[in-house]
CSV table of C-alpha atoms and ligand atoms in Angstrom, one decimal:
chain,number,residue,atom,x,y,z
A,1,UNK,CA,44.4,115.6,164.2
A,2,UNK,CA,43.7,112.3,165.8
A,3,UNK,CA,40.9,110.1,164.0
A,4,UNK,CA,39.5,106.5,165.5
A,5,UNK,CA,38.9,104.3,162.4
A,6,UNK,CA,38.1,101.2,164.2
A,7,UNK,CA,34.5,103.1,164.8
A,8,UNK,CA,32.0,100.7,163.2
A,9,UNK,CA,30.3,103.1,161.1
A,10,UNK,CA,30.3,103.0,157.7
A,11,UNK,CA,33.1,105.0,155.9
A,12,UNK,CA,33.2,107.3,152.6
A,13,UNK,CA,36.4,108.6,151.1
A,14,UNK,CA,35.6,111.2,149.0
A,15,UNK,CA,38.5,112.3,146.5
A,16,UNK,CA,38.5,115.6,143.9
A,17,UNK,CA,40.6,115.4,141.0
A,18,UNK,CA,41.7,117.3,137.7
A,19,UNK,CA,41.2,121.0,137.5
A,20,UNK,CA,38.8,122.6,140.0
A,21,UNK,CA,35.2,123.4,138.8
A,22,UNK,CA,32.5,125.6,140.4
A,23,UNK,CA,30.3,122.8,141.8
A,24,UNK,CA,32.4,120.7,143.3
A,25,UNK,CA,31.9,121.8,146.9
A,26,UNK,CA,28.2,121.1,146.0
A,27,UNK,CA,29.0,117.2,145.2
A,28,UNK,CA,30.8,116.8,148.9
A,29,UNK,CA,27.6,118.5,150.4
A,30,UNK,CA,25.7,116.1,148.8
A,31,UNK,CA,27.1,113.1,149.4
A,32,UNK,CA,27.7,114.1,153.4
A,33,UNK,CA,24.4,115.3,153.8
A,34,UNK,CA,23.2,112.0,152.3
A,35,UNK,CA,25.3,110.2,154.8
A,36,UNK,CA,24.2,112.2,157.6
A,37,UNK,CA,20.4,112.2,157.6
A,38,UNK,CA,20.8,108.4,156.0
A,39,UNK,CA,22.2,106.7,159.8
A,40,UNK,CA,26.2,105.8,160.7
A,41,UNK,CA,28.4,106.9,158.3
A,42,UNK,CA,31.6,108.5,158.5
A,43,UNK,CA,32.8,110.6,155.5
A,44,UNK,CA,36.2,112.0,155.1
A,45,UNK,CA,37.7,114.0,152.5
A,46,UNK,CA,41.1,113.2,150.7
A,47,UNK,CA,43.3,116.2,150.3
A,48,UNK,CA,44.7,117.2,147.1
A,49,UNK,CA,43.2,114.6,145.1
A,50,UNK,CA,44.7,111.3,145.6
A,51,UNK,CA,48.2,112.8,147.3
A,52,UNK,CA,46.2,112.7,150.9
A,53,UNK,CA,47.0,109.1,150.8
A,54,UNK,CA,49.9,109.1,148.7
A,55,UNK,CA,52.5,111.2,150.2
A,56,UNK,CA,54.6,110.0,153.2
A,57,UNK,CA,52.3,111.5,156.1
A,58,UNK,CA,48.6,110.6,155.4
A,59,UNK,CA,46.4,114.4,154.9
A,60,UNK,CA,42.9,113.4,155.3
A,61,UNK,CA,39.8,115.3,157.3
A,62,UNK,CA,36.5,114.5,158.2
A,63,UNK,CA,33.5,115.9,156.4
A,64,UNK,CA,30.8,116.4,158.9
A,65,UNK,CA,27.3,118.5,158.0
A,66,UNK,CA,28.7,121.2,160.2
A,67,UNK,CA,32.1,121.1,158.3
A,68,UNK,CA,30.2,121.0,154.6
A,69,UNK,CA,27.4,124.0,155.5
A,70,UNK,CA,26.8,126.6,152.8
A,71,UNK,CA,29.5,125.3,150.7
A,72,UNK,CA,27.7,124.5,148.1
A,73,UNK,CA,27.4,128.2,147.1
A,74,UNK,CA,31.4,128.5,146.3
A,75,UNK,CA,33.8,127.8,144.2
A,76,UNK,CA,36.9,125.5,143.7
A,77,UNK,CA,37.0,122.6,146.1
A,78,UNK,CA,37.0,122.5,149.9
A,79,UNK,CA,39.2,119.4,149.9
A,80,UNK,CA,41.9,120.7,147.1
A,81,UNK,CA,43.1,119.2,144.2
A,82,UNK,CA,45.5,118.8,141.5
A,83,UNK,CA,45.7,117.8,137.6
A,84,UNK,CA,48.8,116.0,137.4
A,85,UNK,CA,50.3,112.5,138.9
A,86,UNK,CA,47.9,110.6,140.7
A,87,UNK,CA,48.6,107.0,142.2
A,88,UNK,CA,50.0,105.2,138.9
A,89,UNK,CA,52.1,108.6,137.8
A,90,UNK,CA,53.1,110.2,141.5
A,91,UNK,CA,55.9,112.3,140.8
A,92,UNK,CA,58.9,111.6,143.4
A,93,UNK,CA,61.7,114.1,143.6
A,94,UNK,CA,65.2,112.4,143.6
A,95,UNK,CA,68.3,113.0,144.9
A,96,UNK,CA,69.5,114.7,142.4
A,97,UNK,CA,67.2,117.3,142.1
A,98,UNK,CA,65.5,115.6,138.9
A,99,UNK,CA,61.7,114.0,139.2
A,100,UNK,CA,60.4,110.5,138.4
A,101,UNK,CA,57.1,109.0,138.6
A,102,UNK,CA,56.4,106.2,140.6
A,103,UNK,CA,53.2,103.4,140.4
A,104,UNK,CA,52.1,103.9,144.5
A,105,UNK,CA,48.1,102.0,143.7
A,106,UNK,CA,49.6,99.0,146.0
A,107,UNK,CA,50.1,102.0,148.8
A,108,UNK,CA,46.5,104.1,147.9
A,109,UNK,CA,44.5,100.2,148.1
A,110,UNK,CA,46.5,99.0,151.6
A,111,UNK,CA,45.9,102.5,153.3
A,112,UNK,CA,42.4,102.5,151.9
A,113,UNK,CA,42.0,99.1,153.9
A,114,UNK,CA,44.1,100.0,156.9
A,115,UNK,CA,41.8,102.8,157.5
A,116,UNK,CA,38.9,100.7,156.6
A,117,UNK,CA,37.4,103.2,154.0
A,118,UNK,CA,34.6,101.3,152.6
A,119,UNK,CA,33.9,103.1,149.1
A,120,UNK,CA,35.7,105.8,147.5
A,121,UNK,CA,33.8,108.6,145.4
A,122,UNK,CA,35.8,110.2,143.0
A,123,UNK,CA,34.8,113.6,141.5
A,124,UNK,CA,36.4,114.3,138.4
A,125,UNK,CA,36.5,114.2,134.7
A,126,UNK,CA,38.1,112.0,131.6
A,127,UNK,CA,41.6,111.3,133.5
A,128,UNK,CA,40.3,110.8,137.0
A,129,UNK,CA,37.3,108.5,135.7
A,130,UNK,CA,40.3,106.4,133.5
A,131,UNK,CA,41.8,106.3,137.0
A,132,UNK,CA,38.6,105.3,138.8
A,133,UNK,CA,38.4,102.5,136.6
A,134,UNK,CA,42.2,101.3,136.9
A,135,UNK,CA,41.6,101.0,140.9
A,136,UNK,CA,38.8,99.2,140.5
A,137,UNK,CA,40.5,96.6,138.9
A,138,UNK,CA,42.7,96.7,141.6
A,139,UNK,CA,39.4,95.9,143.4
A,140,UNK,CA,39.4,99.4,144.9
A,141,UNK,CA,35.4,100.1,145.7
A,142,UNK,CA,34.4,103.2,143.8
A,143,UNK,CA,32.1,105.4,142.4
A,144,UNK,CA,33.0,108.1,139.7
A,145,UNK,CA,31.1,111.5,139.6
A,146,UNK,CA,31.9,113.4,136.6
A,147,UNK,CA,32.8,116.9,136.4
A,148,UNK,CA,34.3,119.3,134.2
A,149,UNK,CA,33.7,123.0,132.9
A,150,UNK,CA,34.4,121.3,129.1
A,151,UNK,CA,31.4,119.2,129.3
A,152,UNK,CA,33.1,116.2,127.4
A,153,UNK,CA,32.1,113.2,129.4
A,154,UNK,CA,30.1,111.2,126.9
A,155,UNK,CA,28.0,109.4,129.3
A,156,UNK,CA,26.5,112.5,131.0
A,157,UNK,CA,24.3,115.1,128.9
A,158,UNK,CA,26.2,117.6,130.8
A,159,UNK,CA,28.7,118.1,133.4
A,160,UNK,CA,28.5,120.5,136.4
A,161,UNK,CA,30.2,123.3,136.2
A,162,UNK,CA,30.1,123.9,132.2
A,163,UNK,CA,26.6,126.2,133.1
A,164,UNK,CA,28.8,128.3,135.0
A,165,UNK,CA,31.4,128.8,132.5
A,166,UNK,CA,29.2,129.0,129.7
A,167,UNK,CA,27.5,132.3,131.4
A,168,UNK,CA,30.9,133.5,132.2
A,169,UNK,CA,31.7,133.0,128.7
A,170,UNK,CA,28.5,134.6,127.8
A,171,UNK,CA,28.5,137.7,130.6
A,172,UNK,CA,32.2,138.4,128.5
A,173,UNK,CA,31.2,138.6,125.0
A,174,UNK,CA,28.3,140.9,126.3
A,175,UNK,CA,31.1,143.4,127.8
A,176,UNK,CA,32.9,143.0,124.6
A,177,UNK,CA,30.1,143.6,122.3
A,178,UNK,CA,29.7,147.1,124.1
A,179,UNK,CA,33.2,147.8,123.4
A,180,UNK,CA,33.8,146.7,120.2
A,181,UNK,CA,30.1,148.4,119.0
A,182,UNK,CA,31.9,151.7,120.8
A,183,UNK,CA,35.3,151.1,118.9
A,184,UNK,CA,34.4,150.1,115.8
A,185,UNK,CA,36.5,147.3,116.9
A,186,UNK,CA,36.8,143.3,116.0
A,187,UNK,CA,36.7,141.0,119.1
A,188,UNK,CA,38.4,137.9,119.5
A,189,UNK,CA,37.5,135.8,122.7
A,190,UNK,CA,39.5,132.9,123.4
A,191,UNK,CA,37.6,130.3,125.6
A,192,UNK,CA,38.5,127.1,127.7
A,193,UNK,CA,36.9,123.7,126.7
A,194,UNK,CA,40.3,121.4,125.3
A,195,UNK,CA,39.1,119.8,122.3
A,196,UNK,CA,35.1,120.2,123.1
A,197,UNK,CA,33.4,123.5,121.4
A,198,UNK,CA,30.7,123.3,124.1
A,199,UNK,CA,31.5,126.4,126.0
A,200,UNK,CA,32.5,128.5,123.2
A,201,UNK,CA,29.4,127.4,121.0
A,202,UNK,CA,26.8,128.5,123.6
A,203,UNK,CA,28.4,131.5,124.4
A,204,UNK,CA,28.3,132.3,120.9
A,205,UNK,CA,25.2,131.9,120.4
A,206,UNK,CA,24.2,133.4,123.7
A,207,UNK,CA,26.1,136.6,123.2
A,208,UNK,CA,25.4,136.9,119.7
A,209,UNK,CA,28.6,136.7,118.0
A,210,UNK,CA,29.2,136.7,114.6
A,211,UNK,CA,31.7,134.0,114.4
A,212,UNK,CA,32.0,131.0,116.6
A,213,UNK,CA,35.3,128.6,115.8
A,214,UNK,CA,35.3,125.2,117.2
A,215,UNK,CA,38.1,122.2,117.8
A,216,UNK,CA,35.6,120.3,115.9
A,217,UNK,CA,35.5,122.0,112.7
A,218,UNK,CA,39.0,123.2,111.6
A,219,UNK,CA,39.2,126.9,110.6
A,220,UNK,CA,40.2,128.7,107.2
A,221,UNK,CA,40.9,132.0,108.1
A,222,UNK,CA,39.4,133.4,104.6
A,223,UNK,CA,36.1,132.5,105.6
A,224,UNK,CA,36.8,134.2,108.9
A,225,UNK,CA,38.2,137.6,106.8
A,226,UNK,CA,34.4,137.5,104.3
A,227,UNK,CA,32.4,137.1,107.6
A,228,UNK,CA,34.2,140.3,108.9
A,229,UNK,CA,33.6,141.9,105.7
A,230,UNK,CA,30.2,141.3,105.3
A,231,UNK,CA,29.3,142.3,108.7
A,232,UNK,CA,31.0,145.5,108.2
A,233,UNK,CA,29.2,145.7,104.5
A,234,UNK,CA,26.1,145.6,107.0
A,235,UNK,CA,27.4,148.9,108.6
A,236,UNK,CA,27.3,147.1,111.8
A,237,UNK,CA,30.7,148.4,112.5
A,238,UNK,CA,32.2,145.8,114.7
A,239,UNK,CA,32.8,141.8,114.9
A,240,UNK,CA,32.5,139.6,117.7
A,241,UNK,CA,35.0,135.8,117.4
A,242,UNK,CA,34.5,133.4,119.8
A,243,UNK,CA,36.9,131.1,119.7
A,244,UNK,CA,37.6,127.4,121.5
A,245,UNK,CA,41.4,127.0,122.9
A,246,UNK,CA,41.3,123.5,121.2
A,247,UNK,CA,40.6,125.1,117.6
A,248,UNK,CA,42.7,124.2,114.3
A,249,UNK,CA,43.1,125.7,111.2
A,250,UNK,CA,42.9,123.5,107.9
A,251,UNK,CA,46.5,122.1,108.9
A,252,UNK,CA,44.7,120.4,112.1
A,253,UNK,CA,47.3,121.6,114.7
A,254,UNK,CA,46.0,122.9,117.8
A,255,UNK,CA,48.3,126.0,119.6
A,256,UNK,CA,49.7,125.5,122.9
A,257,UNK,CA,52.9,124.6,124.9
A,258,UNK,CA,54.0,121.5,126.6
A,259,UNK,CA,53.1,120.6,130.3
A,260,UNK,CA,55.7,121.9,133.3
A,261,UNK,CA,54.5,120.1,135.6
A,262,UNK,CA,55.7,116.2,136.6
A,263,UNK,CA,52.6,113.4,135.5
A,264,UNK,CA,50.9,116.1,133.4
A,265,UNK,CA,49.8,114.3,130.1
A,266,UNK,CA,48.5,117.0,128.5
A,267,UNK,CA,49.1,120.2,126.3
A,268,UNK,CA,48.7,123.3,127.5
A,269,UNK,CA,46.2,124.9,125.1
A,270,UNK,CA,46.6,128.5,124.5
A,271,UNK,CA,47.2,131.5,122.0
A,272,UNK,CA,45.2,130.8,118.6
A,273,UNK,CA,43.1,133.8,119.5
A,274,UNK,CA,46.1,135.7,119.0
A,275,UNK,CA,47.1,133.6,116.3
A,276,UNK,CA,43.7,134.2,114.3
A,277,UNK,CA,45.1,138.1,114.7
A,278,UNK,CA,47.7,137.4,112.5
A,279,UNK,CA,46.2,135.1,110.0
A,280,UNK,CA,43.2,138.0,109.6
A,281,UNK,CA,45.5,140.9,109.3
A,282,UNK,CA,47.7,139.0,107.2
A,283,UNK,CA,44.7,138.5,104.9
A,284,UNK,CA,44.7,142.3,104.7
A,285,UNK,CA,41.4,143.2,107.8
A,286,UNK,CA,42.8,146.4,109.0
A,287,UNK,CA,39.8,147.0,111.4
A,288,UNK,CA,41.3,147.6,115.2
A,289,UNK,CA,41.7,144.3,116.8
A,290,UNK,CA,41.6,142.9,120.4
A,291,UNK,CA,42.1,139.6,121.6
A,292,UNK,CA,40.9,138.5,125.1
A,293,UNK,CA,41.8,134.8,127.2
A,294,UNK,CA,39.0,134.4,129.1
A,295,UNK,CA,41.2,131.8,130.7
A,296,UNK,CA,40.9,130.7,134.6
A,297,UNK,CA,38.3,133.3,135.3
A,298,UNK,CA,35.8,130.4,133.5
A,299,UNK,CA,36.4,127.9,136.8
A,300,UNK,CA,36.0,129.9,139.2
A,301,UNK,CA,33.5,131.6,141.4
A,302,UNK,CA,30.5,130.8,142.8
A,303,UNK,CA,28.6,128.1,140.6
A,304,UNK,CA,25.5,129.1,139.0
A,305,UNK,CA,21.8,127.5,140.2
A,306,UNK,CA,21.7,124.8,137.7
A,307,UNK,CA,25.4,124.2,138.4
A,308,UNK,CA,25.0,123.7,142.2
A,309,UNK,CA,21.6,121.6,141.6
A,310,UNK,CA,23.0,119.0,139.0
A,311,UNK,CA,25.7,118.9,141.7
A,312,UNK,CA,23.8,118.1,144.8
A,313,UNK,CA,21.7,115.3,142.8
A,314,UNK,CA,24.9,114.1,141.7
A,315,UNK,CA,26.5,113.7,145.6
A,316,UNK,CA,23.2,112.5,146.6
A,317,UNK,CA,23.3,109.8,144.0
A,318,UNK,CA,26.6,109.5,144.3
A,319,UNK,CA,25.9,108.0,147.9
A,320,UNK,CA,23.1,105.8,147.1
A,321,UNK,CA,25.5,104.1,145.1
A,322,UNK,CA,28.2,103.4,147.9
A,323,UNK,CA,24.9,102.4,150.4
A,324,UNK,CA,24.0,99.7,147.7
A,325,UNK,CA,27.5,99.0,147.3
A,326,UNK,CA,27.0,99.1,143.5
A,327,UNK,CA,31.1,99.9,142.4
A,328,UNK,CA,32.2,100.9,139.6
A,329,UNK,CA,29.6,103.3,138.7
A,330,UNK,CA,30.0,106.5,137.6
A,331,UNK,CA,26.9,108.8,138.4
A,332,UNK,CA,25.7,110.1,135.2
A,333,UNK,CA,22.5,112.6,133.9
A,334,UNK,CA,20.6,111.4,130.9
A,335,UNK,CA,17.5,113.4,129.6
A,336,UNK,CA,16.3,115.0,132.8
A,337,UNK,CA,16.9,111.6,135.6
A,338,UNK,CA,19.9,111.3,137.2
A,339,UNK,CA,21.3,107.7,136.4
A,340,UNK,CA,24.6,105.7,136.2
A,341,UNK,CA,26.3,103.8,134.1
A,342,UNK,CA,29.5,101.4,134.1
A,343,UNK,CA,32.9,103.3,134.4
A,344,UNK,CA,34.1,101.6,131.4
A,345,UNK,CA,31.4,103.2,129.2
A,346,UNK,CA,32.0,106.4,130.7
A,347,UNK,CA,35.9,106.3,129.2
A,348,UNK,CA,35.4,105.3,126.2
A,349,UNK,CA,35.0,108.0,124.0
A,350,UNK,CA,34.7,111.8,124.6
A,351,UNK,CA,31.4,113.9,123.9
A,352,UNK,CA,32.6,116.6,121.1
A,353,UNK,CA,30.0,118.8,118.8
A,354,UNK,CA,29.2,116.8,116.0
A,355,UNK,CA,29.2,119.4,113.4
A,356,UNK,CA,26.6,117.4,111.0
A,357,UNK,CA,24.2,116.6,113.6
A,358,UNK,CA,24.4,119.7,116.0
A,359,UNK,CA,21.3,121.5,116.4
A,360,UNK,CA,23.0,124.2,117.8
A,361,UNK,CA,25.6,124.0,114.9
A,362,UNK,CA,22.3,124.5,112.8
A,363,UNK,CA,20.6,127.2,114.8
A,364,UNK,CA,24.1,128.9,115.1
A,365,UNK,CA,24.4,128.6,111.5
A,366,UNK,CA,20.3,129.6,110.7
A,367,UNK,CA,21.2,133.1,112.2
A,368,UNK,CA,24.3,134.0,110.6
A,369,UNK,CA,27.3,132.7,112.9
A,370,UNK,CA,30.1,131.4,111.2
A,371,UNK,CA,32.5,128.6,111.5
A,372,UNK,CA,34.9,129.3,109.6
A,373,UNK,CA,34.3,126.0,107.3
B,401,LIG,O1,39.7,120.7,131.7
B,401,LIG,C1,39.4,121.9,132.3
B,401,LIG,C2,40.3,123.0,131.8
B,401,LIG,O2,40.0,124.2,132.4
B,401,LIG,C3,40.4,123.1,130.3
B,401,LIG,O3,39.3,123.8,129.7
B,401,LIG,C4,41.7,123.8,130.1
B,401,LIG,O4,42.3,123.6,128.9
B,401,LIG,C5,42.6,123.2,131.2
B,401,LIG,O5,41.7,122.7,132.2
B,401,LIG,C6,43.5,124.2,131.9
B,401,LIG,O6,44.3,123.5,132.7
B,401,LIG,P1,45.3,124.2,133.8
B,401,LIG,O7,44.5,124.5,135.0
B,401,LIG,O8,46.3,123.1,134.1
B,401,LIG,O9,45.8,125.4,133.2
């Protein structure tokens, strides 16, 4: 397809990186819909996160309000996307079969110019925000929007797309409650979040499981085994775990394997739900038990209301920003207003559950859910 840059409208390059979230879709509505009704604007989207204009042949499409209608009710991302690489780490294959990793910013800012994209708006989480910030010292105009189902941007009460997961989360430890209440059973649910508890913790408390283990308060498996017992004590006949992929036992080791993929900097989390197995049946619980990975099931699908709400306010904002041509931003929601702050505060530390000043640690802890500390 054939585009004429050298229109004089306005022009948007709006990027999606990291894993997908539900909610996504919702931003790019946002944000075109904003341009639309707001005069001449042209917004395109950048396939497959930053690799639309890092690859050889350039893979970019327009976004037009016909193009963007109704998406905001589904899942994923319209414009694709990927975790790994990205234009400081893009993996080139070599001749010999092997991979390398190659610094192509110099190539991203030139096309960016060439094709006289004004601002870009970059929807993503932790990494792609570090990476918003790097091309904006390359004096790339940009805006971040954050998103993530692990809600672990510490400039943003909460991400879009953690609602969503969190009543996935939850809508699974009520199925599992029925079953392990008909089995006599103990439950272990493994949930996604990396080193954040947020998912696992509301859907703890939210289902109403009895024990609830967190990345942010390492595990001993004892306390897990007289939980177990005392709920049984109760005659209550079953156990429901929920447990974070990030979580560690008193060693402070999380379990998981290392990346596959080129440019991927990070772990792949995975397996202490069946680890906990072990450890409880090594401590002598000889209960039946079953171990579920809620796994991908938590990103995708249709994103709930308040999911698809924060969303669109986000896109919306997100486009105010680019019209003012205040940069290096990154669209942010603090107690009820939608707001942003400076990319450099929004990378510089991650929001985990602090377990001493958690009210939801508390209330969790108030009606009998256990951490394991
Ligand atoms: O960051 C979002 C997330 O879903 C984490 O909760 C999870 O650990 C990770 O991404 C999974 O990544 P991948 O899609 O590469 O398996």
């Amino acid at each position: 397809m054939q585009f004429n840059f050298y229109t004089m409208s306005r022009k948007i390059l709006v990027v999606t990186g990291g894993g997908d979230c539900p909610g996504l879709n919702a931003v790019i509505r946002g944000i075109v819909k904003s341009a639309a009704s707001d005069g001449d604007w042209e917004v395109f989207g950048c396939i497959e996160s930053f690799n639309g204009l890092l690859k050889d042949e350039i893979e970019i499409v327009p976004l037009t309000e016909r193009s963007v209608a109704g998406i905001h009710v589904q899942g994923g991302t319209s414009i694709k996307t990927t975790n790994h690489g990205g234009p400081f780490q893009f993996p080139v294959r070599q001749s010999d079969g092997s991979w390398k990793v190659e610094d192509r910013s110099q190539l991203l800012k030139k096309r960016l110019e060439d094709l006289g994209i004004e601002c870009v708006v970059n929807i993503g989480g932790d990494g792609s925000q570090r990476i918003s910030l790097a091309l904006s010292d390359l004096g790339v105009p940009i805006v971040g929007v954050p998103k993530t189902i692990d809600n672990d941007l510490s400039s943003t009460d909460f991400t879009f797309g953690f609602q969503t997961a969190v009543q996935i989360a939850t809508e699974a430890v009520d199925k599992l409650v029925t079953t392990a209440a008909s089995h006599n059973r103990v439950f272990i649910l493994e949930v996604m979040g990396r080193d954040a508890g947020w998912i696992a913790l509301h859907a703890a408390i939210a289902g109403g499981a009895e024990v609830c283990i967190i990345p942010e308060i390492p595990y001993d498996p004892q306390k897990i085994v007289d939980r177990i017992n005392q709920r049984y004590a109760q005659n209550a006949g079953f156990c429901n775990i929920v447990i974070a992929e990030g979580a560690k036992g008193l060693d402070g080791k999380v379990t998981g394997s290392a990346p596959t993929a080129v440019g991927d900097p990070n772990i792949k989390l995975g397996g202490v739900g069946d680890k906990l197995k072990l450890q409880l049946q090594a401590l002598g619980v000889e209960h039946d038990i079953r171990v579920t990975v809620l796994g991908h099931l938590q990103r995708g699908g249709i994103p709930v209301a308040y999911d698809r709400v924060l969303a669109t306010a986000f896109g919306a904002h997100a486009f105010e920003l680019v019209k003012n041509r205040k940069y290096r931003r990154m669209v942010a929601y603090n107690k009820t207003e939608i707001v942003d702050v400076p990319l450099e505060d929004a990378v510089k530390s991650a929001n985990n559950v602090n377990p001493e000043t958690s009210s939801l640690v508390r209330a969790a802890k108030n009606i009998g859910i256990a951490f394991g500390d």
